[in-house]
Amino acid sequence: MVPARKTPTIQDVARHASVSAATVSRVLSSPERVTETTRERVYAAVRDTGYTINQAARSLRLKAARTILMAAPNIGNPFYSTIVDAVIREAAERGYSVLVASRIGDDPNRWLSDYMLSNRADGLLLFDGSLDTNRLHGLRDDGVALPLVAAYDEIPDAKIHSVITDNRLAAKRAIRHLVDLGHTEIGHIIGPSRNQSTNERFIGFAEAMQEAGLVVREEWLFPGTYNMESGTAAAEHLLASGKLPTAVFSGNDEMALGLIHRLRLDGIDCPRDISVIGFDDIAVARFFDPPLTTMRQPREDIGRMATSSLIDIIEGVVPEDEPIHVILTSDLVVRESTRAI
Amino acid sequence: MVPARKTPTIQDVARHASVSAATVSRVLSSPERVTETTRERVYAAVRDTGYTINQAARSLRLKAARTILMAAPNIGNPFYSTIVDAVIREAAERGYSVLVASRIGDDPNRWLSDYMLSNRADGLLLFDGSLDTNRLHGLRDDGVALPLVAAYDEIPDAKIHSVITDNRLAAKRAIRHLVDLGHTEIGHIIGPSRNQSTNERFIGFAEAMQEAGLVVREEWLFPGTYNMESGTAAAEHLLASGKLPTAVFSGNDEMALGLIHRLRLDGIDCPRDISVIGFDDIAVARFFDPPLTTMRQPREDIGRMATSSLIDIIEGVVPEDEPIHVILTSDLVVRESTRAI
DNA sequence: TTGTAGGCGTTATCAA
DNA sequence: TTGATAACGCCTACAA
């Protein structure tokens, strides 16, 4: 219980074990290159001194921080909870730490370059498709491309590694589900337009509508912001438009929840009077009243795969000229917020 | 648009500006100690070379990482979303980065010490009251106490800085609200017992019951785990117990949501047949059906204050022998899940 | 198998 | 006001 006077260094361990610092370093990184006996002595010394490696020194020497940066436009959205968890988990398994950043300040690109170029992080996990592609390419270090994986929200650039979901297809399936139930008057709450995934969902919606021979009515489209309040706003927009659609495809679950809640205030019941399908399958979806029909996003898989891909790239196991493009599939989860007309 | 061959160092900038590296360093940290003219020359050189500081080298030299570690038992819980956001925001404002860790692996303490002692983080924001106090004290560096702030979940140790909420009082107010509505048969879904906040809420519940002259019935107590599934389980427990209470105080909102959902499946309607009050006021609470009455936790304030306190401690503006103890107050938010009997 | 020595990029100290 | 120098703790040639 003697408090350490000072954080022990590799030198202290070396002295303690009567070996050189080099040997200690070797024991720690490649134990097989050291005799059994000295190895044991070093391990003992490590225990005795309570030595832990100094990451700053190690990073400086190795030019690698064994840290990745997860950047999202709004990490405060509960949607990211599962993802953050998966990212941390996967990173930890491979010996990496995770720094998190949210969009802060004016220049959306500056903080990223700061992190990357200052040796704080070895790679970037980007959940924001709205960033300037060129500047991203510009983030270079040592003349080699910055390890970067676009996750969830795609970046329309084939050269950038990405782990995304089949947004367009999923949207089409959502609409087909409604069509199969007999709906012909279908509205759509659109997500924030700066997200590429939003656009993909919108395109899927439009395509499916056309394929079903249905018309997209302008007044049944509403630009939301992915939070519940904008679902409420969408409801008010629809209410004001005079005639309600019989079904609504919401760009995400939260807006769907806001929509259902607000409509009910005016006596419009889901699913009795209107069907609503969401997107994501957030945790509350199945506990809501009515339990929400939605397109389930494999959030955990996104986090895990994006992280492991990024680390693969950092560690050079992925050839630079063969971009990774993982497209995960979303599942239709039918619950009670949609019903036949 | 010429891609840099190599990350420029302070030496490169120095050469570029025809000054010494020391001068460049000075310009960057205390510009007033350098002549206007050289200062300008250095700034220009920084721009030209695209120099960014190497954090690893800086950390090594300064023995400070300008990084804090946020550790929570289950960062995957959406409850933390707002908090993470606030922490990042506050930290960024003071020039700090944020590392996140979740409980991973066997030894809950080991990873923390690893982070701290290895110079990766300068301080710890701990959202987990179940950690061994003594080992926490043992986390020392240079013989001075590890900068540590216990946030949200308190640690029963007066020497540890903390930013928490008035759990016991809040629970009492929740119960009094129910009592004021005429309820006398009140159940409680308890959170995971390893959390101190859980215990505080339970004590508050018990005290308020006693003060109101009500008895706590064993079969109306249910140990949950803070997720919606355990709310469902609580419902089934109550259903099986034969007689339902007329009101339930849930240790958090998510369990309340699961409870309400599950009871409705058996035709027990909230608030018609049973009143439910939650704790936290998570984002969905007001959009749920019925909108949830709950004790609002100032989550953003917790994140912000805990972070700024921690950084104060790191930077030595807080005397070590005067622990910070912030207790934030929770607000009763009356919505529609509770009603007079 | 082990040790010596040099350098990663930065900043603080001391001189000039 | 500015510059030279040393040191932070680690790893890796290279030498023994």
XYZ file of C-alpha atoms (C1' of nucleotides) in Angstrom:
714
model
C 0.000 0.000 0.000
C 2.927 2.313 -0.511
C 1.885 4.967 -2.966
C 4.181 5.096 -5.951
C 6.359 8.155 -5.913
C 6.439 8.346 -9.665
C 5.098 6.435 -12.611
C 7.643 3.711 -13.271
C 9.276 3.656 -16.672
C 10.743 0.839 -18.643
C 14.096 1.811 -17.159
C 12.846 1.199 -13.659
C 11.657 -2.220 -14.653
C 14.982 -2.905 -16.308
C 16.908 -1.948 -13.179
C 14.585 -4.029 -11.077
C 15.133 -7.083 -13.235
C 18.815 -6.391 -13.797
C 18.452 -6.332 -17.552
C 18.520 -3.600 -20.159
C 15.519 -1.561 -21.153
C 15.710 -3.139 -24.585
C 15.139 -6.535 -23.079
C 12.124 -5.354 -21.169
C 10.717 -3.883 -24.345
C 11.304 -7.155 -26.104
C 9.635 -9.173 -23.386
C 6.624 -6.937 -23.717
C 6.319 -7.015 -27.485
C 7.828 -10.315 -28.596
C 8.339 -12.549 -25.573
C 9.516 -15.466 -27.669
C 12.712 -13.627 -28.483
C 13.816 -13.763 -24.873
C 14.976 -16.581 -22.630
C 12.435 -18.117 -20.354
C 14.339 -17.157 -17.225
C 14.901 -13.499 -18.057
C 11.366 -13.309 -19.280
C 10.074 -14.434 -15.896
C 12.349 -12.011 -14.153
C 11.030 -9.164 -16.263
C 7.422 -10.134 -15.686
C 8.078 -10.154 -11.967
C 9.701 -6.758 -12.156
C 6.742 -5.419 -14.102
C 4.441 -6.640 -11.366
C 6.620 -5.302 -8.588
C 7.005 -1.873 -10.059
C 3.415 -1.633 -11.262
C 4.687 -0.624 -14.637
C 2.323 0.380 -17.399
C 3.489 1.478 -20.787
C 3.540 5.140 -21.614
C 1.351 5.411 -24.666
C 2.531 8.870 -25.570
C 6.115 7.705 -25.861
C 5.064 4.614 -27.710
C 2.948 6.574 -30.169
C 5.749 9.005 -30.776
C 8.204 6.260 -31.481
C 5.858 4.085 -33.530
C 3.955 6.883 -35.233
C 0.772 5.098 -34.347
C -1.675 5.874 -31.594
C -3.656 2.647 -31.615
C -6.687 4.865 -31.438
C -9.502 5.492 -33.852
C -11.766 8.467 -34.094
C -15.497 8.025 -34.387
C -17.123 11.122 -35.790
C -20.832 11.669 -36.158
C -22.797 14.816 -36.915
C -24.909 14.425 -33.791
C -23.654 11.792 -31.438
C -26.419 12.856 -29.080
C -28.937 10.922 -31.152
C -29.834 7.711 -29.313
C -29.576 5.977 -32.651
C -25.823 5.906 -32.140
C -25.911 4.246 -28.731
C -25.760 0.713 -30.041
C -23.227 1.699 -32.640
C -20.878 3.363 -30.190
C -21.067 0.303 -28.042
C -20.227 -2.013 -30.933
C -17.388 0.208 -32.061
C -15.807 0.306 -28.627
C -16.188 -3.416 -28.259
C -14.616 -4.286 -31.569
C -11.852 -1.729 -31.175
C -11.004 -2.978 -27.698
C -10.748 -6.504 -28.995
C -8.091 -5.392 -31.403
C -6.289 -3.267 -28.881
C -7.540 0.113 -29.997
C -9.024 2.995 -28.045
C -11.891 5.079 -29.331
C -12.061 8.839 -29.429
C -15.440 10.376 -30.131
C -16.235 13.624 -31.825
C -19.446 15.328 -32.679
C -19.958 18.184 -35.044
C -18.745 21.169 -33.130
C -17.663 24.534 -34.279
C -17.843 26.081 -37.690
C -15.621 24.185 -40.016
C -16.834 20.614 -40.191
C -13.584 19.418 -41.664
C -11.041 21.177 -39.569
C -11.441 19.210 -36.372
C -11.118 16.003 -38.260
C -7.830 16.939 -39.827
C -6.644 18.181 -36.484
C -7.270 14.830 -34.913
C -5.781 12.832 -37.701
C -2.763 14.861 -38.527
C -1.769 15.381 -34.964
C -1.176 11.716 -34.391
C -4.017 11.399 -31.971
C -5.877 8.858 -34.081
C -4.763 6.407 -36.715
C -8.001 6.293 -38.611
C -11.422 7.787 -38.964
C -14.827 6.211 -38.710
C -17.101 8.701 -40.334
C -20.861 8.638 -39.848
C -21.492 11.720 -41.888
C -21.888 11.579 -45.633
C -22.178 15.309 -45.971
C -18.499 16.019 -45.674
C -16.569 17.359 -48.593
C -15.052 14.424 -50.409
C -12.120 16.333 -51.757
C -11.055 17.629 -48.423
C -11.329 14.134 -47.113
C -8.970 12.939 -49.787
C -6.777 15.826 -48.850
C -6.347 14.423 -45.371
C -3.153 12.709 -46.080
C -0.313 11.659 -43.963
C 3.067 10.640 -45.226
C 1.682 10.682 -48.740
C -0.532 7.708 -48.101
C -4.271 7.906 -47.878
C -5.822 8.548 -44.508
C -7.430 5.368 -43.186
C -11.088 6.211 -43.479
C -14.286 4.225 -43.464
C -17.611 5.834 -44.197
C -20.198 4.104 -42.085
C -23.960 4.094 -42.202
C -24.249 7.249 -44.231
C -22.598 6.674 -47.547
C -20.296 9.031 -49.337
C -20.832 9.055 -53.070
C -17.248 8.235 -53.853
C -16.315 4.751 -54.938
C -12.759 5.175 -53.732
C -13.793 5.542 -50.114
C -14.235 2.417 -48.056
C -17.755 2.091 -46.783
C -20.002 -0.012 -44.603
C -23.580 0.938 -45.253
C -27.030 -0.556 -45.564
C -29.234 -1.000 -48.604
C -31.215 2.162 -48.021
C -32.816 2.375 -51.431
C -33.852 -1.243 -51.501
C -35.092 -1.112 -47.951
C -37.240 1.906 -48.758
C -38.673 0.083 -51.734
C -39.537 -2.876 -49.593
C -41.194 -0.612 -47.069
C -43.374 0.878 -49.781
C -44.124 -2.527 -51.275
C -45.267 -3.649 -47.859
C -47.724 -0.774 -47.784
C -48.812 -1.430 -51.344
C -49.346 -5.087 -50.566
C -51.659 -3.989 -47.797
C -53.684 -2.130 -50.362
C -52.439 1.399 -49.778
C -52.295 3.746 -52.713
C -52.150 7.088 -50.963
C -48.739 7.143 -49.386
C -46.818 9.992 -47.839
C -43.144 10.205 -46.847
C -41.323 12.034 -44.103
C -37.903 12.724 -45.516
C -34.793 12.944 -43.370
C -32.290 15.795 -43.434
C -31.252 16.225 -47.034
C -27.567 16.492 -46.314
C -27.533 12.798 -45.547
C -26.974 10.596 -48.519
C -28.949 7.811 -46.861
C -31.928 10.140 -46.729
C -31.735 10.674 -50.451
C -31.410 6.976 -51.095
C -34.501 6.308 -49.070
C -36.350 8.984 -50.931
C -35.277 7.556 -54.289
C -36.370 4.101 -53.174
C -39.682 5.550 -52.131
C -40.170 7.308 -55.470
C -39.118 4.278 -57.487
C -41.408 1.932 -55.616
C -44.272 4.340 -56.008
C -43.714 4.533 -59.721
C -43.377 0.778 -60.063
C -46.696 0.432 -58.297
C -48.206 2.992 -60.613
C -48.822 5.434 -57.782
C -48.336 9.156 -57.811
C -46.214 11.007 -55.310
C -48.187 13.896 -53.964
C -46.152 16.924 -53.087
C -48.256 17.826 -50.051
C -47.653 14.396 -48.533
C -43.919 14.898 -48.519
C -42.369 16.507 -45.498
C -38.731 17.339 -44.832
C -37.889 16.255 -41.282
C -34.769 16.288 -39.195
C -34.758 12.744 -37.804
C -36.016 13.705 -34.374
C -39.440 13.209 -32.843
C -40.309 16.873 -32.930
C -40.106 16.858 -36.686
C -42.492 13.902 -36.717
C -44.892 16.125 -34.857
C -44.322 18.867 -37.381
C -44.959 16.427 -40.206
C -48.264 15.479 -38.617
C -49.288 19.108 -38.467
C -48.269 19.580 -42.069
C -50.407 16.630 -43.134
C -53.307 17.745 -41.012
C -53.154 21.157 -42.620
C -53.001 19.730 -46.112
C -56.660 18.822 -45.945
C -56.611 15.228 -47.029
C -54.531 12.621 -45.217
C -52.728 9.794 -46.963
C -53.729 6.325 -45.801
C -50.115 5.420 -45.088
C -46.839 7.155 -44.319
C -43.287 5.952 -44.774
C -41.086 7.716 -42.242
C -37.375 8.171 -42.892
C -36.657 6.957 -39.378
C -38.437 5.614 -36.332
C -38.252 8.689 -34.202
C -40.138 10.809 -36.688
C -42.679 8.009 -37.020
C -43.238 8.053 -33.276
C -43.678 11.804 -33.257
C -46.103 11.533 -36.149
C -48.260 8.865 -34.563
C -48.329 10.725 -31.286
C -49.379 14.006 -32.832
C -52.027 12.532 -35.112
C -53.638 10.775 -32.196
C -54.090 14.147 -30.527
C -56.423 14.998 -33.411
C -58.218 11.712 -33.161
C -56.386 10.110 -36.066
C -55.459 6.663 -34.845
C -52.635 4.516 -36.099
C -53.233 1.910 -37.437
C -57.015 2.345 -37.551
C -56.991 5.502 -39.646
C -53.488 5.575 -40.976
C -50.616 3.122 -41.349
C -47.086 4.180 -40.484
C -43.853 2.398 -41.234
C -40.552 3.531 -39.768
C -36.889 2.914 -40.390
C -34.145 1.683 -38.003
C -35.992 -0.347 -35.398
C -34.798 1.578 -32.397
C -35.223 0.010 -28.989
C -38.606 1.554 -28.158
C -40.166 0.625 -31.480
C -41.586 -2.661 -30.281
C -42.804 -1.221 -26.996
C -44.629 1.671 -28.565
C -48.379 1.743 -28.965
C -48.892 0.553 -31.603
C -45.702 -1.472 -31.887
C -43.993 0.032 -34.895
C -43.584 -1.704 -38.227
C -40.137 -0.726 -39.449
C -37.085 -1.565 -41.519
C -34.531 -2.876 -39.091
C -31.022 -1.542 -39.518
C -28.272 -3.873 -38.343
C -26.737 -1.162 -36.218
C -24.472 -3.395 -34.257
C -23.133 -5.023 -37.400
C -22.501 -1.617 -38.912
C -20.446 -0.583 -35.920
C -18.558 -3.826 -35.720
C -17.779 -4.236 -39.389
C -16.884 -0.619 -39.956
C -14.474 -0.766 -37.053
C -12.820 -3.990 -38.037
C -12.508 -2.786 -41.621
C -10.933 0.435 -40.473
C -8.417 -1.366 -38.344
C -7.645 -3.709 -41.225
C -6.906 -0.672 -43.332
C -4.795 0.949 -40.642
C -2.768 -2.186 -40.254
C -2.328 -2.477 -43.972
C -4.020 -5.819 -44.512
C -6.292 -4.261 -47.117
C -4.854 -3.232 -50.479
C -5.334 0.479 -50.946
C -6.687 0.253 -54.462
C -9.459 -2.181 -53.623
C -12.002 -0.241 -51.620
C -14.122 -2.168 -49.193
C -17.806 -1.762 -49.911
C -19.993 -3.626 -47.492
C -23.716 -3.286 -47.949
C -25.709 -4.779 -45.114
C -29.324 -5.679 -45.592
C -32.215 -4.273 -43.625
C -35.104 -6.450 -42.543
C -38.761 -5.664 -42.677
C -40.189 -6.067 -39.193
C -43.947 -6.181 -39.385
C -45.684 -5.100 -36.216
C -48.934 -3.318 -35.669
C -48.578 0.183 -37.006
C -49.417 -0.971 -40.527
C -52.562 -2.793 -41.570
C -54.579 -3.608 -44.676
C -56.823 -0.881 -45.866
C -2.501 20.991 -54.113
C 0.821 19.275 -53.799
C 0.379 16.359 -51.439
C 2.712 16.576 -48.482
C 5.441 14.017 -48.648
C 5.622 13.775 -44.920
C 3.913 15.307 -41.954
C 5.758 18.548 -41.297
C 7.352 18.961 -37.894
C 8.161 22.000 -35.900
C 11.629 21.821 -37.369
C 10.273 22.179 -40.867
C 8.346 25.241 -39.839
C 11.451 26.639 -38.171
C 13.527 26.170 -41.295
C 10.789 27.702 -43.378
C 10.647 30.781 -41.191
C 14.398 30.935 -40.627
C 14.034 30.752 -36.876
C 14.711 28.073 -34.291
C 12.257 25.381 -33.311
C 12.109 26.926 -29.868
C 10.790 30.136 -31.343
C 8.113 28.335 -33.286
C 7.068 26.559 -30.126
C 6.930 29.870 -28.327
C 4.829 31.491 -31.026
C 2.395 28.629 -30.709
C 2.082 28.626 -26.950
C 2.812 32.180 -25.812
C 2.791 34.487 -28.823
C 3.256 37.586 -26.705
C 6.781 36.543 -25.870
C 7.848 36.913 -29.494
C 8.362 39.936 -31.736
C 5.521 40.866 -33.995
C 7.599 40.378 -37.128
C 8.979 36.929 -36.338
C 5.582 35.959 -35.102
C 4.048 36.775 -38.466
C 6.824 34.930 -40.248
C 6.184 31.842 -38.156
C 2.445 31.977 -38.706
C 3.060 32.182 -42.438
C 5.416 29.227 -42.279
C 2.841 27.235 -40.357
C 0.305 27.942 -43.060
C 2.715 27.157 -45.868
C 3.878 23.881 -44.453
C 0.436 22.822 -43.251
C 1.928 22.069 -39.879
C -0.126 20.503 -37.146
C 1.255 19.689 -33.775
C 2.181 16.121 -32.954
C 0.129 15.336 -29.898
C 2.102 12.260 -29.005
C 5.317 14.221 -28.717
C 3.564 16.980 -26.863
C 1.993 14.560 -24.416
C 5.300 12.887 -23.808
C 7.025 16.146 -23.109
C 4.241 17.707 -21.076
C 3.067 14.552 -19.345
C -0.462 15.519 -20.240
C -2.659 14.183 -22.975
C -5.355 16.825 -22.951
C -7.750 13.946 -23.111
C -10.310 12.651 -20.665
C -11.777 9.216 -20.409
C -15.496 8.732 -20.076
C -16.296 5.318 -18.677
C -19.759 3.886 -18.272
C -20.882 0.361 -17.497
C -23.073 0.228 -20.596
C -22.520 3.086 -22.950
C -24.971 1.361 -25.295
C -27.858 2.620 -23.196
C -29.534 5.526 -25.010
C -29.663 7.265 -21.678
C -26.055 8.256 -22.232
C -26.583 9.844 -25.633
C -27.283 13.301 -24.323
C -24.558 12.973 -21.753
C -21.890 11.923 -24.230
C -22.855 14.849 -26.373
C -22.579 17.296 -23.493
C -19.261 15.846 -22.387
C -17.746 16.130 -25.847
C -19.033 19.633 -26.209
C -17.678 20.873 -22.903
C -14.374 19.080 -23.337
C -13.894 20.478 -26.821
C -14.497 23.950 -25.521
C -11.616 23.536 -23.127
C -9.383 21.912 -25.671
C -9.766 18.334 -24.544
C -10.513 15.173 -26.481
C -12.778 12.449 -25.173
C -12.017 8.761 -25.063
C -14.924 6.448 -24.343
C -14.863 3.110 -22.647
C -17.563 0.684 -21.764
C -17.330 -2.197 -19.381
C -15.469 -4.831 -21.325
C -13.592 -7.852 -20.187
C -13.361 -9.349 -16.771
C -11.633 -6.966 -14.467
C -13.681 -3.789 -14.269
C -10.812 -1.854 -12.831
C -7.959 -2.935 -14.974
C -8.844 -1.126 -18.149
C -9.310 2.060 -16.256
C -5.889 1.959 -14.719
C -4.443 1.071 -18.069
C -5.887 4.146 -19.623
C -4.923 6.443 -16.843
C -1.497 5.238 -16.039
C -0.427 4.968 -19.606
C -0.721 8.650 -20.188
C -3.578 8.282 -22.589
C -5.974 10.285 -20.478
C -5.466 12.932 -17.832
C -8.618 12.246 -15.927
C -11.560 9.968 -15.532
C -15.259 10.657 -15.763
C -16.833 7.691 -14.130
C -20.483 6.823 -14.576
C -20.314 3.689 -12.535
C -20.690 3.730 -8.795
C -20.069 0.038 -8.434
C -16.326 0.271 -8.763
C -14.116 -0.550 -5.862
C -13.343 2.655 -4.044
C -10.024 1.510 -2.748
C -8.714 0.518 -6.107
C -9.841 3.853 -7.374
C -7.810 5.568 -4.730
C -4.974 3.311 -5.745
C -4.961 4.797 -9.194
C -2.272 7.238 -8.532
C 0.176 8.969 -10.682
C 3.225 10.784 -9.454
C 1.934 10.384 -5.952
C -0.968 12.733 -6.534
C -4.553 11.596 -6.703
C -5.923 10.603 -10.054
C -8.246 13.294 -11.347
C -11.584 11.584 -11.015
C -15.162 12.721 -11.015
C -17.976 10.336 -10.255
C -20.934 11.387 -12.333
C -24.582 10.473 -12.177
C -24.056 7.353 -10.160
C -22.574 8.315 -6.870
C -19.745 6.609 -5.103
C -20.230 6.458 -1.351
C -16.942 8.149 -0.592
C -16.892 11.744 0.480
C -13.353 12.190 -0.759
C -14.287 11.591 -4.368
C -15.498 14.503 -6.428
C -19.005 13.946 -7.681
C -21.720 15.435 -9.811
C -24.950 13.640 -9.135
C -28.637 14.243 -8.788
C -30.846 14.162 -5.739
C -31.990 10.599 -6.288
C -33.457 10.018 -2.868
C -35.336 13.275 -2.760
C -36.547 12.830 -6.310
C -37.885 9.393 -5.490
C -39.688 10.813 -2.498
C -41.261 13.475 -4.620
C -42.356 10.858 -7.137
C -44.067 8.898 -4.392
C -45.602 11.991 -2.880
C -47.031 12.816 -6.287
C -48.715 9.429 -6.326
C -49.887 9.798 -2.764
C -51.283 13.228 -3.546
C -53.323 11.590 -6.279
C -54.794 9.293 -3.679
C -52.728 6.189 -4.308
C -51.998 3.952 -1.353
C -51.051 0.746 -3.102
C -47.747 1.509 -4.730
C -45.202 -0.791 -6.289
C -41.619 -0.117 -7.329
C -39.426 -1.448 -10.100
C -35.938 -1.280 -8.730
C -32.885 -0.741 -10.904
C -29.789 -2.895 -10.861
C -28.622 -3.044 -7.287
C -24.980 -2.430 -8.045
C -25.862 1.182 -8.802
C -25.832 3.459 -5.846
C -28.434 5.678 -7.479
C -30.740 2.698 -7.565
C -30.388 2.233 -3.862
C -30.958 5.896 -3.205
C -34.160 5.775 -5.199
C -35.273 2.757 -3.302
C -34.545 4.393 0.019
C -36.451 7.471 -1.072
C -39.334 5.262 -2.071
C -39.342 3.459 1.263
C -39.037 6.662 3.279
C -41.841 8.363 1.417
C -44.037 5.321 1.859
C -43.388 5.298 5.554
C -43.973 9.016 5.893
C -47.302 8.538 4.161
C -48.112 5.705 6.491
C -48.153 3.174 3.662
C -46.763 -0.302 3.675
C -44.288 -1.596 1.151
C -45.520 -4.878 -0.153
C -42.823 -7.328 -1.068
C -44.673 -8.723 -4.077
C -44.942 -5.254 -5.591
C -41.207 -4.848 -5.643
C -39.336 -6.040 -8.684
C -35.611 -5.964 -9.395
C -35.105 -4.713 -12.958
C -32.097 -3.984 -15.090
C -32.962 -0.548 -16.469
C -34.000 -1.801 -19.897
C -37.454 -2.156 -21.380
C -37.412 -5.917 -21.301
C -37.160 -5.849 -17.540
C -40.191 -3.568 -17.478
C -42.008 -6.309 -19.303
C -40.761 -8.840 -16.791
C -41.938 -6.610 -13.961
C -45.385 -6.504 -15.503
C -45.499 -10.264 -15.636
C -44.346 -10.455 -12.047
C -47.128 -8.117 -10.952
C -49.681 -9.910 -13.052
C -48.696 -13.179 -11.438
C -48.846 -11.729 -7.941
C -52.612 -11.759 -8.080
C -53.420 -8.242 -7.001
C -52.056 -5.216 -8.825
C -50.996 -2.026 -7.100
C -52.811 1.082 -8.262
C -49.559 2.837 -9.008
C -45.969 1.952 -9.813
C -42.826 3.978 -9.399
C -40.279 2.789 -11.948
C -36.565 3.263 -11.351
C -36.214 4.596 -14.882
C -38.300 5.462 -17.911
C -37.397 2.528 -20.038
C -38.683 0.009 -17.538
C -41.826 2.111 -17.165
C -42.385 1.919 -20.909
C -41.928 -1.829 -20.936
C -44.292 -2.149 -18.001
C -47.053 -0.085 -19.553
C -46.702 -1.913 -22.835
C -46.913 -5.337 -21.294
C -49.810 -4.568 -18.965
C -51.826 -3.271 -21.867
C -51.465 -6.658 -23.526
C -53.473 -8.025 -20.616
C -56.033 -5.277 -20.833
C -54.597 -3.273 -17.958
C -54.547 0.287 -19.189
C -52.331 3.075 -17.964
C -53.519 5.451 -16.634
C -57.075 4.097 -16.473
C -56.264 1.062 -14.370
C -52.838 1.853 -13.081
C -50.655 4.922 -12.733
C -46.987 4.764 -13.646
C -44.259 7.279 -12.933
C -40.814 6.980 -14.440
C -37.411 8.490 -13.858
C -35.085 10.337 -16.268
C -37.404 11.845 -18.860
C -35.805 10.256 -21.879
C -36.638 11.666 -25.281
C -39.559 9.350 -26.077
C -41.252 9.865 -22.735
C -43.444 12.703 -23.904
C -44.331 11.011 -27.178
C -45.366 7.762 -25.609
C -48.981 6.776 -25.131
C -49.726 7.796 -22.505
C -47.137 10.537 -22.249
C -45.060 9.526 -19.277
C -45.038 11.302 -15.957
C -41.467 11.206 -14.757
C -38.676 12.774 -12.719
C -36.545 14.663 -15.189
C -32.822 14.225 -14.788
C -30.742 17.161 -15.989
C -28.605 14.896 -18.140
C -26.992 17.599 -20.123
C -26.065 19.504 -16.988
C -24.592 16.373 -15.492
C -22.370 15.861 -18.508
C -21.356 19.449 -18.731
C -20.655 20.053 -15.067
C -18.890 16.773 -14.505
C -16.628 17.507 -17.438
C -15.811 21.037 -16.459
C -15.167 19.955 -12.877
C -12.874 17.215 -14.041
C -10.886 19.575 -16.205
C -10.685 22.038 -13.331
C -9.216 19.284 -11.225
C -6.784 18.221 -13.913
C -5.596 21.741 -14.325
C -5.197 22.165 -10.615
C -7.659 24.976 -10.065
C -9.428 22.919 -7.431
C -7.778 22.291 -4.075
C -7.325 18.572 -3.624
C -8.660 18.454 -0.094
C -11.937 20.145 -0.892
C -13.937 17.633 -2.859
C -16.493 18.973 -5.293
C -19.960 17.685 -4.527
C -22.560 18.937 -6.926
C -26.076 17.709 -6.443
C -28.410 18.670 -9.242
C -32.117 18.663 -8.728
C -34.591 16.585 -10.663
C -37.930 17.990 -11.734
C -41.287 16.333 -11.547
C -42.806 16.360 -15.012
C -46.478 15.545 -14.779
C -47.931 14.094 -17.932
C -50.662 11.568 -18.421
C -49.455 8.259 -17.091
C -50.485 9.170 -13.573
C -53.969 10.184 -12.489
C -56.062 10.499 -9.369
C -57.567 7.295 -8.160
C 20.189 -13.824 -26.472
C 21.245 -9.390 -24.767
C 23.014 -4.573 -24.615
C 24.199 0.088 -26.627
C 22.844 4.012 -28.845
C 20.052 7.039 -31.446
C 15.987 9.377 -32.530
C 10.704 10.007 -32.739
C 8.749 15.823 -32.036
C 8.105 18.736 -28.480
C 9.044 22.201 -24.760
C 11.674 24.167 -20.705
C 15.970 25.817 -19.165
C 19.710 28.351 -19.693
C 22.771 31.485 -22.327
C 23.608 34.837 -25.426
C 13.954 38.403 -27.835
C 16.019 34.346 -29.634
C 18.800 29.996 -29.964
C 21.148 25.724 -28.413
C 20.451 21.865 -25.724
C 18.576 18.323 -23.087
C 15.014 15.335 -21.760
C 10.247 13.173 -21.832
C 9.853 7.105 -22.503
C 9.977 4.007 -25.948
C 11.585 0.884 -29.798
C 14.812 -0.910 -33.171
C 19.027 -1.349 -35.746
C 23.246 -2.869 -34.923
C 26.926 -4.784 -32.244
C 28.633 -7.926 -28.941
